[in-house]
């Protein structure tokens, strides 16, 4: 991960930290975390194409001006990794920078997961009209094993098929299992005609309001959301 551009990125980080009254992050730590996470995501030679990097709220504010350069460095790093290891991707790569109160200052949290960002046909069960996309920040889908997926927009689809926003490779999850929408009362998860349904409180339901702390099951997968209020 060495190269002539790294000193420039370090200088940009240092300037951002000085302007904000101090900061402890080093860009190489971020690049290393991204590389480790992406390598760990590889399945059958395919590397995850959606990478989410979470900062503490303060670090996000401090280093936000560096994100354009950091994004370029991460892309160059992952391009080189894919060439060297002959990794394949199932779609266009997407890098997401976010903030989380669960991330300590001076550290970053990185997750990598699979999503088909190039080909996302609408299933016939969904409305044929174009739906308005809502953008969100500070909201995450959380799984029992600790996996955190940024819920950065709605509608947000979940299922085993690569056409979903979040791909759950679990045999009890249907190809197009559920989707999360945002309403005036908060986030709602809707069953999309799946085999095992959406279960909350031991009961299969068509729509479940994702109130804080409410857990739902898609097949054997337990999930909930945090940060949605």
Coordinates of C-alpha atoms in Angstrom, one line a residue:
X1 CA 0.0 0.0 0.0
X2 CA 2.9 2.3 -0.6
X3 CA 2.9 4.9 -3.3
X4 CA 3.6 8.5 -4.2
X5 CA 0.1 9.6 -3.3
X6 CA 0.2 8.4 0.3
X7 CA 2.2 11.4 1.7
X8 CA -0.4 13.7 0.1
X9 CA -3.2 11.9 1.8
X10 CA -1.3 12.1 5.1
X11 CA -0.8 15.9 4.7
X12 CA -4.6 16.3 4.0
X13 CA -5.4 14.3 7.1
X14 CA -3.0 16.4 9.2
X15 CA -4.4 19.7 7.9
X16 CA -8.0 18.5 8.7
X17 CA -7.0 17.4 12.2
X18 CA -5.2 20.7 12.9
X19 CA -8.1 22.8 11.7
X20 CA -10.5 20.9 14.0
X21 CA -8.2 21.0 17.0
X22 CA -6.7 17.6 16.8
X23 CA -7.4 14.1 15.6
X24 CA -5.8 10.7 16.0
X25 CA -6.6 8.8 12.7
X26 CA -3.9 7.9 10.2
X27 CA -5.0 7.2 6.6
X28 CA -2.9 4.0 6.4
X29 CA -4.9 2.6 9.3
X30 CA -8.1 3.1 7.3
X31 CA -6.6 1.7 4.1
X32 CA -5.4 -1.4 6.0
X33 CA -8.8 -1.9 7.6
X34 CA -10.5 -1.7 4.3
X35 CA -8.1 -4.2 2.7
X36 CA -8.4 -6.7 5.5
X37 CA -12.2 -6.5 5.5
X38 CA -12.5 -6.9 1.7
X39 CA -10.1 -9.9 1.7
X40 CA -12.2 -11.5 4.4
X41 CA -15.3 -11.0 2.4
X42 CA -14.1 -13.0 -0.6
X43 CA -16.3 -16.0 -1.5
X44 CA -15.3 -18.3 -4.4
X45 CA -13.1 -15.6 -5.8
X46 CA -15.8 -12.9 -5.6
X47 CA -15.0 -9.9 -3.5
X48 CA -17.8 -7.8 -1.8
X49 CA -18.5 -4.7 -3.8
X50 CA -20.2 -2.5 -1.2
X51 CA -17.8 -1.1 1.5
X52 CA -19.1 1.0 4.4
X53 CA -16.6 2.9 6.6
X54 CA -17.9 4.3 9.9
X55 CA -16.2 7.0 11.9
X56 CA -17.1 8.3 15.4
X57 CA -19.3 11.4 15.1
X58 CA -16.4 13.7 15.9
X59 CA -14.0 12.0 13.6
X60 CA -16.5 12.1 10.8
X61 CA -16.8 15.9 11.2
X62 CA -13.0 16.3 11.4
X63 CA -12.1 14.2 8.4
X64 CA -15.1 14.8 6.1
X65 CA -13.0 17.2 4.0
X66 CA -10.6 14.4 3.3
X67 CA -13.2 12.0 1.9
X68 CA -12.8 12.8 -1.8
X69 CA -9.0 12.0 -1.7
X70 CA -9.6 9.1 0.7
X71 CA -12.2 7.7 -1.7
X72 CA -9.6 7.8 -4.6
X73 CA -7.0 6.1 -2.5
X74 CA -9.4 3.3 -1.5
X75 CA -10.5 2.7 -5.1
X76 CA -6.8 2.5 -6.2
X77 CA -6.1 0.1 -3.3
X78 CA -9.0 -2.2 -4.2
X79 CA -8.3 -2.0 -7.9
X80 CA -4.8 -3.2 -7.3
X81 CA -6.0 -5.9 -4.9
X82 CA -8.4 -7.3 -7.4
X83 CA -5.8 -7.3 -10.1
X84 CA -3.2 -9.1 -8.0
X85 CA -5.5 -11.7 -6.6
X86 CA -7.7 -12.1 -9.7
X87 CA -10.8 -11.3 -7.6
X88 CA -14.1 -10.7 -9.4
X89 CA -16.9 -8.4 -8.4
X90 CA -20.6 -9.0 -9.0
X91 CA -21.3 -5.3 -9.7
X92 CA -20.1 -1.7 -9.5
X93 CA -18.1 -0.9 -6.4
X94 CA -19.8 1.4 -3.9
X95 CA -18.0 3.2 -1.1
X96 CA -20.0 4.6 1.8
X97 CA -18.7 7.0 4.6
X98 CA -20.8 7.2 7.7
X99 CA -20.7 7.9 11.4
X100 CA -21.7 5.7 14.3
X101 CA -21.6 6.4 18.1
X102 CA -20.4 2.8 18.4
X103 CA -17.1 3.6 16.7
X104 CA -14.5 4.9 19.1
X105 CA -12.6 8.1 18.3
X106 CA -9.4 7.4 16.5
X107 CA -10.7 4.2 14.9
X108 CA -12.9 3.2 12.0
X109 CA -15.3 0.3 11.6
X110 CA -15.4 -1.3 8.1
X111 CA -17.9 -3.8 6.7
X112 CA -18.0 -5.2 3.2
X113 CA -21.0 -7.0 1.7
X114 CA -22.5 -8.0 -1.6
X115 CA -25.1 -6.0 -3.6
X116 CA -25.8 -6.0 -7.3
X117 CA -25.3 -2.3 -8.1
X118 CA -25.5 -2.7 -11.9
X119 CA -28.5 -4.9 -12.4
X120 CA -31.5 -4.5 -10.1
X121 CA -34.7 -5.5 -11.9
X122 CA -37.9 -4.8 -10.1
X123 CA -39.8 -8.0 -9.1
X124 CA -43.3 -8.3 -10.5
X125 CA -44.8 -8.1 -7.0
X126 CA -43.6 -4.5 -6.6
X127 CA -45.4 -1.5 -8.0
X128 CA -44.4 -0.6 -11.5
X129 CA -44.4 3.1 -10.7
X130 CA -41.1 4.8 -9.9
X131 CA -40.8 5.1 -6.1
X132 CA -39.2 8.1 -4.4
X133 CA -35.8 7.2 -2.9
X134 CA -35.3 8.6 0.6
X135 CA -31.7 9.0 1.9
X136 CA -30.9 8.4 5.6
X137 CA -27.8 8.7 7.8
X138 CA -26.9 7.3 11.1
X139 CA -29.2 4.3 10.7
X140 CA -28.0 0.6 10.6
X141 CA -29.5 -2.8 10.2
X142 CA -27.9 -5.0 12.9
X143 CA -27.6 -8.8 12.8
X144 CA -27.2 -11.1 15.8
X145 CA -23.5 -11.8 14.9
X146 CA -22.7 -8.1 15.1
X147 CA -22.9 -7.3 11.4
X148 CA -24.0 -3.8 10.8
X149 CA -25.3 -2.7 7.4
X150 CA -25.9 1.0 6.8
X151 CA -29.6 1.7 6.0
X152 CA -28.6 4.6 3.8
X153 CA -31.8 4.7 1.7
X154 CA -35.3 3.4 1.4
X155 CA -37.0 1.5 -0.1
X156 CA -34.2 -1.0 0.9
X157 CA -34.5 -4.6 -0.2
X158 CA -33.3 -7.7 1.7
X159 CA -33.0 -11.3 0.3
X160 CA -30.9 -14.0 -1.0
X161 CA -30.9 -12.8 -4.6
X162 CA -28.0 -10.5 -5.8
X163 CA -30.7 -8.0 -7.0
X164 CA -31.2 -6.9 -3.4
X165 CA -29.6 -4.0 -1.5
X166 CA -28.5 -6.4 1.2
X167 CA -27.8 -9.9 0.2
X168 CA -28.3 -12.6 2.9
X169 CA -26.8 -15.9 1.8
X170 CA -29.0 -18.0 4.0
X171 CA -31.1 -21.0 2.8
X172 CA -34.0 -19.9 4.9
X173 CA -34.1 -16.5 3.3
X174 CA -36.1 -16.1 0.0
X175 CA -34.6 -14.5 -3.1
X176 CA -36.8 -11.4 -2.6
X177 CA -37.7 -11.7 1.0
X178 CA -38.5 -8.3 2.4
X179 CA -38.1 -4.6 2.0
X180 CA -37.8 -1.7 4.4
X181 CA -39.7 1.5 3.8
X182 CA -39.9 4.8 5.7
X183 CA -43.2 6.2 6.8
X184 CA -44.3 9.1 8.9
X185 CA -44.1 6.8 12.0
X186 CA -40.7 5.4 11.2
X187 CA -39.2 2.4 9.4
X188 CA -41.4 -0.5 8.4
X189 CA -40.3 -3.9 7.1
X190 CA -42.7 -5.6 4.6
X191 CA -42.8 -9.2 3.5
X192 CA -42.5 -9.6 -0.2
X193 CA -44.3 -13.0 -0.5
X194 CA -41.3 -14.9 1.0
X195 CA -41.5 -18.6 2.0
X196 CA -40.7 -18.1 5.7
X197 CA -42.1 -14.6 6.0
X198 CA -41.3 -11.8 8.5
X199 CA -41.8 -12.9 12.1
X200 CA -42.0 -10.6 15.1
X201 CA -43.1 -11.6 18.6
X202 CA -43.5 -15.2 17.4
X203 CA -46.1 -14.3 14.7
X204 CA -45.7 -14.0 11.0
X205 CA -46.8 -10.6 9.8
X206 CA -47.1 -8.8 6.5
X207 CA -45.7 -5.5 7.9
X208 CA -43.8 -4.8 11.1
X209 CA -42.9 -1.4 12.5
X210 CA -39.2 -1.4 13.4
X211 CA -39.6 0.3 16.7
X212 CA -36.3 0.7 18.7
X213 CA -35.4 -2.6 20.1
X214 CA -37.9 -4.6 18.1
X215 CA -36.3 -7.8 16.6
X216 CA -37.7 -9.5 13.6
X217 CA -36.7 -12.8 11.9
X218 CA -36.4 -13.5 8.2
X219 CA -36.2 -17.2 8.2
X220 CA -33.3 -18.0 10.7
X221 CA -31.8 -14.5 10.5
X222 CA -32.6 -12.2 13.3
X223 CA -32.2 -8.4 12.7
X224 CA -33.2 -5.0 14.1
X225 CA -32.4 -1.4 13.3
X226 CA -30.5 1.1 15.4
X227 CA -30.4 4.9 15.0
X228 CA -33.9 5.2 13.6
X229 CA -35.5 6.8 16.6

